[in-house]
Amino acid sequence: MSTPIVIDCDPGHDDAIAILLALASSEVELRAVTTVAGNQTLDKTTRNALVVLELAGRTDIPVAAGADAPLRRPLRTAAHVHGETGLDGPVLPEPSARSLDVHAADLLAETIEPGVVLVPTGPLTNVALLLERHPDVRDRLDAIVWMGGAIGEGNVTPAAEFNAFVDPEAAAAVLASGIPVTMIGLDVTHKALFTRGHAERLRGAGRAGRFVAELSDFFQRFHERSYGFDGSPIHDALAVAHVIDPTLVTTRRANVEVETASQLCDGRTVVDLRGVTGRPANAEVGVDVDAERFLELLCSRIATLA
Ligand code: RIB
Ligand code: CA
């Protein structure tokens, strides 16, 4: 029995790999993809989502574009990480499929029913708009597994992880919604690095494998330069992997709040692991990961795609 999921994303190298992992895994059924501005502008993240689905031969999966800017802040993109196209590295033809003529929040509302897991891998703007426009979705959305946030150091600032930083108000709204949220943050994604060895393993494994290897070639440059890593964290794929196999990531129940009014710490996810604030727990937070099993799952599944 597979788990139906919807991915709300900002492709983005790791978003693209997350989509392919979902398509290659029978434990999940990808029902729709919605796009948000984040790593790049909305037109580029939407084009990239269409490109990835076409590469995988899955233009049957509906795509809808959502917010082109955060709820209350100017958009901050990450061309220094993902390049001008948002998927720099591999060269792919323009997609033939188009996104639907509906807003992502409305496609999410239409698609979400009991049993569906929402996997946001970008800023949470679309999810916050979903809750605003379709408050009844709270009654049928069982779980959100979000790649975002950090217990410790951020990546876009010392205090904040990118997805939370771009739209802190949206992240705060989702965490306050009462919907069960699992936060797959940098504390676990940075422990599972996709190395050149993994890329070489996939480079000869069909078009999807070569595509992932070429994405990794580009993505690796930022992580080598900024962190001195000998690999890249495929952040968003770990969120999808958590739905596929929830034993990969160890989580702890905690209160998570988001800073929205700070000079230095805007967008910080404040994770109260020891319960010192007395604030009620509202999320499962990733605290450890079986990196080897995750990377083996990722590589072995991508290799099965044509
Ligand atoms: O901080 C990493 C997250 O921000 C990932 O989802 C990446 O794709 C960017 O969206
Ligand atoms: Ca992302």
PDB file of C-alpha atoms and ligand atoms in Angstrom:
ATOM      1  CA  MET A   1       0.000   0.000   0.000  1.00  0.00           C
ATOM      2  CA  SER A   2       1.789   3.184  -1.144  1.00  0.00           C
ATOM      3  CA  THR A   3       1.461   6.567   0.519  1.00  0.00           C
ATOM      4  CA  PRO A   4       0.077   9.302  -1.738  1.00  0.00           C
ATOM      5  CA  ILE A   5       2.206  12.447  -1.608  1.00  0.00           C
ATOM      6  CA  VAL A   6       2.259  15.924  -3.078  1.00  0.00           C
ATOM      7  CA  ILE A   7       5.563  17.780  -3.390  1.00  0.00           C
ATOM      8  CA  ASP A   8       5.548  21.586  -3.130  1.00  0.00           C
ATOM      9  CA  CYS A   9       8.971  22.657  -4.321  1.00  0.00           C
ATOM     10  CA  ASP A  10      11.403  25.248  -5.682  1.00  0.00           C
ATOM     11  CA  PRO A  11      13.635  23.215  -8.062  1.00  0.00           C
ATOM     12  CA  GLY A  12      16.479  23.532  -7.299  1.00  0.00           C
ATOM     13  CA  HIS A  13      18.951  20.663  -7.656  1.00  0.00           C
ATOM     14  CA  ASP A  14      17.890  18.787  -4.560  1.00  0.00           C
ATOM     15  CA  ASP A  15      14.182  19.343  -5.235  1.00  0.00           C
ATOM     16  CA  ALA A  16      14.683  17.773  -8.667  1.00  0.00           C
ATOM     17  CA  ILE A  17      16.373  14.733  -7.144  1.00  0.00           C
ATOM     18  CA  ALA A  18      13.604  14.488  -4.532  1.00  0.00           C
ATOM     19  CA  ILE A  19      10.991  14.328  -7.311  1.00  0.00           C
ATOM     20  CA  LEU A  20      12.931  11.570  -9.079  1.00  0.00           C
ATOM     21  CA  LEU A  21      13.312   9.600  -5.847  1.00  0.00           C
ATOM     22  CA  ALA A  22       9.546   9.758  -5.327  1.00  0.00           C
ATOM     23  CA  LEU A  23       8.904   8.581  -8.901  1.00  0.00           C
ATOM     24  CA  ALA A  24      11.323   5.685  -8.449  1.00  0.00           C
ATOM     25  CA  SER A  25       9.822   4.450  -5.173  1.00  0.00           C
ATOM     26  CA  SER A  26       6.735   2.267  -4.952  1.00  0.00           C
ATOM     27  CA  GLU A  27       6.260   3.172  -1.287  1.00  0.00           C
ATOM     28  CA  VAL A  28       4.949   6.576  -2.402  1.00  0.00           C
ATOM     29  CA  GLU A  29       2.627   7.746  -5.169  1.00  0.00           C
ATOM     30  CA  LEU A  30       3.365  11.266  -6.408  1.00  0.00           C
ATOM     31  CA  ARG A  31      -0.048  12.755  -7.135  1.00  0.00           C
ATOM     32  CA  ALA A  32       0.890  16.353  -7.953  1.00  0.00           C
ATOM     33  CA  VAL A  33       3.750  18.833  -7.933  1.00  0.00           C
ATOM     34  CA  THR A  34       3.295  22.469  -6.992  1.00  0.00           C
ATOM     35  CA  THR A  35       5.940  25.143  -7.334  1.00  0.00           C
ATOM     36  CA  VAL A  36       6.941  28.179  -5.324  1.00  0.00           C
ATOM     37  CA  ALA A  37       9.530  30.940  -5.702  1.00  0.00           C
ATOM     38  CA  GLY A  38      12.619  30.209  -3.661  1.00  0.00           C
ATOM     39  CA  ASN A  39      15.837  28.882  -5.133  1.00  0.00           C
ATOM     40  CA  GLN A  40      14.886  30.762  -8.263  1.00  0.00           C
ATOM     41  CA  THR A  41      11.945  32.833  -9.487  1.00  0.00           C
ATOM     42  CA  LEU A  42       8.599  31.093  -9.924  1.00  0.00           C
ATOM     43  CA  ASP A  43       8.802  30.913 -13.716  1.00  0.00           C
ATOM     44  CA  LYS A  44      12.133  29.091 -13.421  1.00  0.00           C
ATOM     45  CA  THR A  45      11.153  26.726 -10.595  1.00  0.00           C
ATOM     46  CA  THR A  46       7.983  25.830 -12.495  1.00  0.00           C
ATOM     47  CA  ARG A  47       9.870  25.222 -15.758  1.00  0.00           C
ATOM     48  CA  ASN A  48      12.345  23.081 -13.828  1.00  0.00           C
ATOM     49  CA  ALA A  49       9.617  20.948 -12.248  1.00  0.00           C
ATOM     50  CA  LEU A  50       8.145  20.342 -15.725  1.00  0.00           C
ATOM     51  CA  VAL A  51      11.602  19.469 -17.087  1.00  0.00           C
ATOM     52  CA  VAL A  52      12.204  16.864 -14.375  1.00  0.00           C
ATOM     53  CA  LEU A  53       8.807  15.218 -14.812  1.00  0.00           C
ATOM     54  CA  GLU A  54       9.314  15.100 -18.583  1.00  0.00           C
ATOM     55  CA  LEU A  55      12.780  13.564 -18.156  1.00  0.00           C
ATOM     56  CA  ALA A  56      11.135  10.824 -16.083  1.00  0.00           C
ATOM     57  CA  GLY A  57       8.360  10.334 -18.609  1.00  0.00           C
ATOM     58  CA  ARG A  58       5.743  11.499 -16.121  1.00  0.00           C
ATOM     59  CA  THR A  59       4.025  14.438 -17.774  1.00  0.00           C
ATOM     60  CA  ASP A  60       0.795  12.834 -16.507  1.00  0.00           C
ATOM     61  CA  ILE A  61       1.517  14.304 -13.068  1.00  0.00           C
ATOM     62  CA  PRO A  62      -0.206  17.706 -12.727  1.00  0.00           C
ATOM     63  CA  VAL A  63       1.913  20.769 -11.981  1.00  0.00           C
ATOM     64  CA  ALA A  64       0.591  24.083 -10.681  1.00  0.00           C
ATOM     65  CA  ALA A  65       2.567  27.226  -9.963  1.00  0.00           C
ATOM     66  CA  GLY A  66       1.951  29.147  -6.759  1.00  0.00           C
ATOM     67  CA  ALA A  67       3.448  32.161  -5.050  1.00  0.00           C
ATOM     68  CA  ASP A  68       6.005  34.266  -6.877  1.00  0.00           C
ATOM     69  CA  ALA A  69       7.004  35.999  -3.630  1.00  0.00           C
ATOM     70  CA  PRO A  70       6.847  35.369   0.116  1.00  0.00           C
ATOM     71  CA  LEU A  71       3.768  36.436   2.087  1.00  0.00           C
ATOM     72  CA  ARG A  72       5.207  39.688   3.373  1.00  0.00           C
ATOM     73  CA  ARG A  73       8.800  40.009   2.236  1.00  0.00           C
ATOM     74  CA  PRO A  74      10.717  40.509  -0.971  1.00  0.00           C
ATOM     75  CA  LEU A  75      11.855  37.273  -2.610  1.00  0.00           C
ATOM     76  CA  ARG A  76      15.392  36.081  -1.907  1.00  0.00           C
ATOM     77  CA  THR A  77      16.702  33.514  -4.429  1.00  0.00           C
ATOM     78  CA  ALA A  78      19.808  31.297  -4.398  1.00  0.00           C
ATOM     79  CA  ALA A  79      21.466  31.643  -7.804  1.00  0.00           C
ATOM     80  CA  HIS A  80      24.827  31.275  -6.044  1.00  0.00           C
ATOM     81  CA  VAL A  81      23.809  27.715  -5.171  1.00  0.00           C
ATOM     82  CA  HIS A  82      21.569  26.584  -8.038  1.00  0.00           C
ATOM     83  CA  GLY A  83      22.670  28.900 -10.868  1.00  0.00           C
ATOM     84  CA  GLU A  84      20.711  31.295 -13.067  1.00  0.00           C
ATOM     85  CA  THR A  85      18.333  28.592 -14.330  1.00  0.00           C
ATOM     86  CA  GLY A  86      17.866  27.046 -10.900  1.00  0.00           C
ATOM     87  CA  LEU A  87      19.055  23.732 -12.375  1.00  0.00           C
ATOM     88  CA  ASP A  88      22.470  24.699 -13.747  1.00  0.00           C
ATOM     89  CA  GLY A  89      24.692  21.828 -14.882  1.00  0.00           C
ATOM     90  CA  PRO A  90      22.764  19.434 -17.135  1.00  0.00           C
ATOM     91  CA  VAL A  91      21.443  20.714 -20.466  1.00  0.00           C
ATOM     92  CA  LEU A  92      17.817  19.753 -21.036  1.00  0.00           C
ATOM     93  CA  PRO A  93      15.271  20.741 -23.682  1.00  0.00           C
ATOM     94  CA  GLU A  94      12.442  23.091 -22.796  1.00  0.00           C
ATOM     95  CA  PRO A  95       9.479  21.103 -21.436  1.00  0.00           C
ATOM     96  CA  SER A  96       6.616  20.328 -23.806  1.00  0.00           C
ATOM     97  CA  ALA A  97       4.048  20.074 -20.983  1.00  0.00           C
ATOM     98  CA  ARG A  98       2.582  23.177 -19.353  1.00  0.00           C
ATOM     99  CA  SER A  99       1.569  23.865 -15.774  1.00  0.00           C
ATOM    100  CA  LEU A 100      -2.155  23.973 -15.023  1.00  0.00           C
ATOM    101  CA  ASP A 101      -3.990  27.247 -15.106  1.00  0.00           C
ATOM    102  CA  VAL A 102      -4.784  27.044 -11.381  1.00  0.00           C
ATOM    103  CA  HIS A 103      -2.931  28.358  -8.338  1.00  0.00           C
ATOM    104  CA  ALA A 104      -0.839  25.840  -6.422  1.00  0.00           C
ATOM    105  CA  ALA A 105      -2.902  26.429  -3.268  1.00  0.00           C
ATOM    106  CA  ASP A 106      -6.034  25.389  -5.144  1.00  0.00           C
ATOM    107  CA  LEU A 107      -4.436  22.278  -6.675  1.00  0.00           C
ATOM    108  CA  LEU A 108      -3.164  21.352  -3.211  1.00  0.00           C
ATOM    109  CA  ALA A 109      -6.675  21.769  -1.761  1.00  0.00           C
ATOM    110  CA  GLU A 110      -8.127  19.658  -4.562  1.00  0.00           C
ATOM    111  CA  THR A 111      -5.532  16.905  -4.229  1.00  0.00           C
ATOM    112  CA  ILE A 112      -5.235  16.610  -0.451  1.00  0.00           C
ATOM    113  CA  GLU A 113      -7.452  13.975   1.131  1.00  0.00           C
ATOM    114  CA  PRO A 114      -7.013  11.743   4.189  1.00  0.00           C
ATOM    115  CA  GLY A 115      -3.837   9.695   3.799  1.00  0.00           C
ATOM    116  CA  VAL A 116      -2.019  12.193   1.590  1.00  0.00           C
ATOM    117  CA  VAL A 117       1.312  13.471   2.949  1.00  0.00           C
ATOM    118  CA  LEU A 118       2.356  16.974   1.870  1.00  0.00           C
ATOM    119  CA  VAL A 119       6.110  17.259   1.312  1.00  0.00           C
ATOM    120  CA  PRO A 120       7.131  20.916   1.007  1.00  0.00           C
ATOM    121  CA  THR A 121      10.783  21.288  -0.012  1.00  0.00           C
ATOM    122  CA  GLY A 122      10.894  25.040  -0.453  1.00  0.00           C
ATOM    123  CA  PRO A 123       9.663  28.142   1.368  1.00  0.00           C
ATOM    124  CA  LEU A 124       6.212  27.465   2.870  1.00  0.00           C
ATOM    125  CA  THR A 125       4.405  30.310   1.111  1.00  0.00           C
ATOM    126  CA  ASN A 126       2.064  28.035  -0.874  1.00  0.00           C
ATOM    127  CA  VAL A 127       1.243  25.961   2.206  1.00  0.00           C
ATOM    128  CA  ALA A 128       0.400  29.088   4.199  1.00  0.00           C
ATOM    129  CA  LEU A 129      -1.819  30.282   1.322  1.00  0.00           C
ATOM    130  CA  LEU A 130      -3.468  26.841   1.237  1.00  0.00           C
ATOM    131  CA  LEU A 131      -4.345  27.193   4.925  1.00  0.00           C
ATOM    132  CA  GLU A 132      -5.617  30.768   4.379  1.00  0.00           C
ATOM    133  CA  ARG A 133      -7.708  30.029   1.277  1.00  0.00           C
ATOM    134  CA  HIS A 134      -8.904  26.540   2.244  1.00  0.00           C
ATOM    135  CA  PRO A 135      -9.041  26.371   6.074  1.00  0.00           C
ATOM    136  CA  ASP A 136     -11.041  23.143   5.832  1.00  0.00           C
ATOM    137  CA  VAL A 137      -7.909  21.385   4.546  1.00  0.00           C
ATOM    138  CA  ARG A 138      -6.853  21.100   8.213  1.00  0.00           C
ATOM    139  CA  ASP A 139      -9.511  18.388   8.568  1.00  0.00           C
ATOM    140  CA  ARG A 140      -8.006  16.176   5.883  1.00  0.00           C
ATOM    141  CA  LEU A 141      -4.270  16.879   5.769  1.00  0.00           C
ATOM    142  CA  ASP A 142      -2.733  14.150   7.948  1.00  0.00           C
ATOM    143  CA  ALA A 143       0.922  15.135   7.789  1.00  0.00           C
ATOM    144  CA  ILE A 144       3.462  17.600   6.484  1.00  0.00           C
ATOM    145  CA  VAL A 145       7.076  16.478   6.059  1.00  0.00           C
ATOM    146  CA  TRP A 146       9.010  19.685   5.447  1.00  0.00           C
ATOM    147  CA  MET A 147      12.604  20.035   4.386  1.00  0.00           C
ATOM    148  CA  GLY A 148      13.526  23.195   6.221  1.00  0.00           C
ATOM    149  CA  GLY A 149      14.819  24.788   9.371  1.00  0.00           C
ATOM    150  CA  ALA A 150      17.735  23.911  11.586  1.00  0.00           C
ATOM    151  CA  ILE A 151      18.268  23.203  15.267  1.00  0.00           C
ATOM    152  CA  GLY A 152      21.796  24.508  14.942  1.00  0.00           C
ATOM    153  CA  GLU A 153      23.581  26.663  12.374  1.00  0.00           C
ATOM    154  CA  GLY A 154      21.697  28.048   9.407  1.00  0.00           C
ATOM    155  CA  ASN A 155      22.933  28.131   5.829  1.00  0.00           C
ATOM    156  CA  VAL A 156      21.692  31.388   4.362  1.00  0.00           C
ATOM    157  CA  THR A 157      22.614  33.253   7.561  1.00  0.00           C
ATOM    158  CA  PRO A 158      24.393  31.867  10.621  1.00  0.00           C
ATOM    159  CA  ALA A 159      20.942  31.699  12.257  1.00  0.00           C
ATOM    160  CA  ALA A 160      18.557  30.663   9.508  1.00  0.00           C
ATOM    161  CA  GLU A 161      18.036  27.892   6.970  1.00  0.00           C
ATOM    162  CA  PHE A 162      17.008  29.088   3.479  1.00  0.00           C
ATOM    163  CA  ASN A 163      13.417  27.770   3.256  1.00  0.00           C
ATOM    164  CA  ALA A 164      12.542  29.248   6.638  1.00  0.00           C
ATOM    165  CA  PHE A 165      14.485  32.458   5.961  1.00  0.00           C
ATOM    166  CA  VAL A 166      12.774  33.264   2.656  1.00  0.00           C
ATOM    167  CA  ASP A 167       9.310  33.211   4.215  1.00  0.00           C
ATOM    168  CA  PRO A 168       9.416  33.116   8.025  1.00  0.00           C
ATOM    169  CA  GLU A 169       5.784  34.231   8.346  1.00  0.00           C
ATOM    170  CA  ALA A 170       4.668  31.286   6.225  1.00  0.00           C
ATOM    171  CA  ALA A 171       6.779  28.855   8.245  1.00  0.00           C
ATOM    172  CA  ALA A 172       5.358  30.260  11.483  1.00  0.00           C
ATOM    173  CA  ALA A 173       1.794  29.888  10.182  1.00  0.00           C
ATOM    174  CA  VAL A 174       2.325  26.269   9.147  1.00  0.00           C
ATOM    175  CA  LEU A 175       3.954  25.357  12.461  1.00  0.00           C
ATOM    176  CA  ALA A 176       1.042  26.991  14.312  1.00  0.00           C
ATOM    177  CA  SER A 177      -1.592  25.245  12.185  1.00  0.00           C
ATOM    178  CA  GLY A 178      -1.991  22.179  14.371  1.00  0.00           C
ATOM    179  CA  ILE A 179      -1.266  19.908  11.400  1.00  0.00           C
ATOM    180  CA  PRO A 180       1.371  17.269  12.317  1.00  0.00           C
ATOM    181  CA  VAL A 181       4.680  18.604  10.973  1.00  0.00           C
ATOM    182  CA  THR A 182       7.954  16.726  10.662  1.00  0.00           C
ATOM    183  CA  MET A 183      10.903  19.085  10.208  1.00  0.00           C
ATOM    184  CA  ILE A 184      13.797  17.599   8.225  1.00  0.00           C
ATOM    185  CA  GLY A 185      16.408  20.262   8.822  1.00  0.00           C
ATOM    186  CA  LEU A 186      20.063  20.933   8.113  1.00  0.00           C
ATOM    187  CA  ASP A 187      21.094  19.029  11.246  1.00  0.00           C
ATOM    188  CA  VAL A 188      20.278  15.773   9.461  1.00  0.00           C
ATOM    189  CA  THR A 189      20.669  16.709   5.791  1.00  0.00           C
ATOM    190  CA  HIS A 190      24.263  17.836   6.353  1.00  0.00           C
ATOM    191  CA  LYS A 191      25.088  14.437   7.819  1.00  0.00           C
ATOM    192  CA  ALA A 192      24.353  12.597   4.549  1.00  0.00           C
ATOM    193  CA  LEU A 193      26.599  13.838   1.751  1.00  0.00           C
ATOM    194  CA  PHE A 194      26.194  12.659  -1.844  1.00  0.00           C
ATOM    195  CA  THR A 195      29.790  12.305  -3.036  1.00  0.00           C
ATOM    196  CA  ARG A 196      31.528  12.051  -6.392  1.00  0.00           C
ATOM    197  CA  GLY A 197      31.547   8.304  -5.838  1.00  0.00           C
ATOM    198  CA  HIS A 198      27.752   8.293  -5.698  1.00  0.00           C
ATOM    199  CA  ALA A 199      27.651  10.496  -8.806  1.00  0.00           C
ATOM    200  CA  GLU A 200      29.946   8.134 -10.727  1.00  0.00           C
ATOM    201  CA  ARG A 201      27.755   5.217  -9.710  1.00  0.00           C
ATOM    202  CA  LEU A 202      24.760   6.935 -11.313  1.00  0.00           C
ATOM    203  CA  ARG A 203      26.420   8.586 -14.308  1.00  0.00           C
ATOM    204  CA  GLY A 204      26.110   5.472 -16.420  1.00  0.00           C
ATOM    205  CA  ALA A 205      22.703   4.457 -15.055  1.00  0.00           C
ATOM    206  CA  GLY A 206      20.368   5.772 -17.709  1.00  0.00           C
ATOM    207  CA  ARG A 207      19.217   9.329 -18.461  1.00  0.00           C
ATOM    208  CA  ALA A 208      17.917   9.995 -14.952  1.00  0.00           C
ATOM    209  CA  GLY A 209      21.133   8.707 -13.393  1.00  0.00           C
ATOM    210  CA  ARG A 210      23.235  10.873 -15.676  1.00  0.00           C
ATOM    211  CA  PHE A 211      20.981  13.852 -14.954  1.00  0.00           C
ATOM    212  CA  VAL A 212      21.442  13.425 -11.200  1.00  0.00           C
ATOM    213  CA  ALA A 213      25.208  13.030 -11.624  1.00  0.00           C
ATOM    214  CA  GLU A 214      25.369  16.247 -13.654  1.00  0.00           C
ATOM    215  CA  LEU A 215      23.195  18.077 -11.126  1.00  0.00           C
ATOM    216  CA  SER A 216      25.554  16.873  -8.420  1.00  0.00           C
ATOM    217  CA  ASP A 217      28.629  18.054 -10.368  1.00  0.00           C
ATOM    218  CA  PHE A 218      27.267  21.602 -10.245  1.00  0.00           C
ATOM    219  CA  PHE A 219      25.721  21.445  -6.743  1.00  0.00           C
ATOM    220  CA  GLN A 220      28.998  20.140  -5.336  1.00  0.00           C
ATOM    221  CA  ARG A 221      30.841  23.338  -6.259  1.00  0.00           C
ATOM    222  CA  PHE A 222      28.879  25.448  -3.779  1.00  0.00           C
ATOM    223  CA  HIS A 223      29.301  22.938  -0.944  1.00  0.00           C
ATOM    224  CA  GLU A 224      33.016  22.519  -1.607  1.00  0.00           C
ATOM    225  CA  ARG A 225      33.497  26.299  -1.679  1.00  0.00           C
ATOM    226  CA  SER A 226      31.278  27.181   1.279  1.00  0.00           C
ATOM    227  CA  TYR A 227      31.703  24.219   3.579  1.00  0.00           C
ATOM    228  CA  GLY A 228      34.765  22.335   2.331  1.00  0.00           C
ATOM    229  CA  PHE A 229      32.467  19.307   2.036  1.00  0.00           C
ATOM    230  CA  ASP A 230      33.565  16.416  -0.220  1.00  0.00           C
ATOM    231  CA  GLY A 231      29.927  15.911  -1.155  1.00  0.00           C
ATOM    232  CA  SER A 232      26.528  17.639  -1.256  1.00  0.00           C
ATOM    233  CA  PRO A 233      23.558  17.353   1.079  1.00  0.00           C
ATOM    234  CA  ILE A 234      20.571  16.362  -1.067  1.00  0.00           C
ATOM    235  CA  HIS A 235      18.322  18.089   1.464  1.00  0.00           C
ATOM    236  CA  ASP A 236      14.922  17.640  -0.191  1.00  0.00           C
ATOM    237  CA  ALA A 237      15.435  13.990  -1.101  1.00  0.00           C
ATOM    238  CA  LEU A 238      15.772  13.222   2.613  1.00  0.00           C
ATOM    239  CA  ALA A 239      12.267  14.572   3.236  1.00  0.00           C
ATOM    240  CA  VAL A 240      10.873  12.236   0.560  1.00  0.00           C
ATOM    241  CA  ALA A 241      13.031   9.387   1.899  1.00  0.00           C
ATOM    242  CA  HIS A 242      11.490   9.935   5.338  1.00  0.00           C
ATOM    243  CA  VAL A 243       8.053   9.160   3.892  1.00  0.00           C
ATOM    244  CA  ILE A 244       9.473   6.109   2.059  1.00  0.00           C
ATOM    245  CA  ASP A 245      11.269   4.773   5.151  1.00  0.00           C
ATOM    246  CA  PRO A 246      10.623   6.585   8.446  1.00  0.00           C
ATOM    247  CA  THR A 247      13.397   4.597  10.153  1.00  0.00           C
ATOM    248  CA  LEU A 248      16.107   6.542   8.286  1.00  0.00           C
ATOM    249  CA  VAL A 249      15.720   9.752  10.296  1.00  0.00           C
ATOM    250  CA  THR A 250      15.444   9.814  14.080  1.00  0.00           C
ATOM    251  CA  THR A 251      13.065  12.547  15.259  1.00  0.00           C
ATOM    252  CA  ARG A 252      12.313  14.160  18.623  1.00  0.00           C
ATOM    253  CA  ARG A 253       9.046  15.858  19.505  1.00  0.00           C
ATOM    254  CA  ALA A 254       9.621  19.518  20.294  1.00  0.00           C
ATOM    255  CA  ASN A 255       8.266  23.015  20.130  1.00  0.00           C
ATOM    256  CA  VAL A 256       9.461  24.877  17.056  1.00  0.00           C
ATOM    257  CA  GLU A 257       8.851  28.601  16.648  1.00  0.00           C
ATOM    258  CA  VAL A 258      10.117  30.857  13.874  1.00  0.00           C
ATOM    259  CA  GLU A 259      11.743  34.250  14.440  1.00  0.00           C
ATOM    260  CA  THR A 260      10.065  36.908  12.291  1.00  0.00           C
ATOM    261  CA  ALA A 261      11.268  40.164  13.852  1.00  0.00           C
ATOM    262  CA  SER A 262      14.991  40.054  14.449  1.00  0.00           C
ATOM    263  CA  GLN A 263      17.931  41.985  13.088  1.00  0.00           C
ATOM    264  CA  LEU A 264      20.282  39.028  13.291  1.00  0.00           C
ATOM    265  CA  CYS A 265      18.099  35.919  13.568  1.00  0.00           C
ATOM    266  CA  ASP A 266      15.168  36.417  11.186  1.00  0.00           C
ATOM    267  CA  GLY A 267      13.917  33.079   9.880  1.00  0.00           C
ATOM    268  CA  ARG A 268      15.541  31.087  12.644  1.00  0.00           C
ATOM    269  CA  THR A 269      13.641  27.968  13.672  1.00  0.00           C
ATOM    270  CA  VAL A 270      13.918  28.006  17.456  1.00  0.00           C
ATOM    271  CA  VAL A 271      13.782  24.323  18.436  1.00  0.00           C
ATOM    272  CA  ASP A 272      13.116  23.715  22.136  1.00  0.00           C
ATOM    273  CA  LEU A 273      14.493  20.169  22.334  1.00  0.00           C
ATOM    274  CA  ARG A 274      14.610  20.095  26.164  1.00  0.00           C
ATOM    275  CA  GLY A 275      11.219  21.752  26.714  1.00  0.00           C
ATOM    276  CA  VAL A 276      12.703  24.649  28.686  1.00  0.00           C
ATOM    277  CA  THR A 277      10.201  27.188  27.323  1.00  0.00           C
ATOM    278  CA  GLY A 278       7.103  25.315  28.376  1.00  0.00           C
ATOM    279  CA  ARG A 279       5.688  25.922  24.921  1.00  0.00           C
ATOM    280  CA  PRO A 280       3.707  22.916  23.646  1.00  0.00           C
ATOM    281  CA  ALA A 281       5.463  20.574  21.214  1.00  0.00           C
ATOM    282  CA  ASN A 282       4.216  21.124  17.666  1.00  0.00           C
ATOM    283  CA  ALA A 283       6.636  19.149  15.498  1.00  0.00           C
ATOM    284  CA  GLU A 284       8.786  16.062  15.096  1.00  0.00           C
ATOM    285  CA  VAL A 285      12.319  17.350  14.483  1.00  0.00           C
ATOM    286  CA  GLY A 286      15.017  15.347  12.726  1.00  0.00           C
ATOM    287  CA  VAL A 287      17.994  14.873  15.061  1.00  0.00           C
ATOM    288  CA  ASP A 288      19.904  12.010  13.415  1.00  0.00           C
ATOM    289  CA  VAL A 289      20.035  10.054  10.171  1.00  0.00           C
ATOM    290  CA  ASP A 290      21.337   6.701   8.954  1.00  0.00           C
ATOM    291  CA  ALA A 291      23.304   8.382   6.169  1.00  0.00           C
ATOM    292  CA  GLU A 292      24.568   5.200   4.577  1.00  0.00           C
ATOM    293  CA  ARG A 293      21.110   3.647   4.266  1.00  0.00           C
ATOM    294  CA  PHE A 294      19.636   6.897   2.929  1.00  0.00           C
ATOM    295  CA  LEU A 295      22.311   7.304   0.261  1.00  0.00           C
ATOM    296  CA  GLU A 296      22.019   3.641  -0.745  1.00  0.00           C
ATOM    297  CA  LEU A 297      18.235   4.038  -1.046  1.00  0.00           C
ATOM    298  CA  LEU A 298      18.688   7.221  -3.112  1.00  0.00           C
ATOM    299  CA  CYS A 299      21.245   5.756  -5.511  1.00  0.00           C
ATOM    300  CA  SER A 300      19.593   2.375  -5.925  1.00  0.00           C
ATOM    301  CA  ARG A 301      16.200   3.942  -6.639  1.00  0.00           C
ATOM    302  CA  ILE A 302      17.456   6.579  -9.089  1.00  0.00           C
ATOM    303  CA  ALA A 303      19.333   3.831 -10.931  1.00  0.00           C
ATOM    304  CA  THR A 304      16.034   2.048 -11.610  1.00  0.00           C
ATOM    305  CA  LEU A 305      14.674   4.994 -13.604  1.00  0.00           C
ATOM    306  CA  ALA A 306      15.046   4.782 -17.362  1.00  0.00           C
TER     307      ALA A 306
HETATM  308  O1  RIB B   1      18.324  25.014   2.846  1.00  0.00           O
HETATM  309  C1  RIB B   1      18.148  24.024   1.874  1.00  0.00           C
HETATM  310  C2  RIB B   1      16.806  24.140   1.227  1.00  0.00           C
HETATM  311  O2  RIB B   1      16.680  25.412   0.582  1.00  0.00           O
HETATM  312  C3  RIB B   1      16.584  23.108   0.114  1.00  0.00           C
HETATM  313  O3  RIB B   1      15.221  22.828   0.012  1.00  0.00           O
HETATM  314  C4  RIB B   1      17.056  23.830  -1.108  1.00  0.00           C
HETATM  315  O4  RIB B   1      16.458  23.306  -2.301  1.00  0.00           O
HETATM  316  C5  RIB B   1      16.541  25.220  -0.837  1.00  0.00           C
HETATM  317  O5  RIB B   1      15.163  25.255  -1.195  1.00  0.00           O
HETATM  318 CA    CA B   2      14.135  23.169  -2.161  1.00  0.00          CA
END
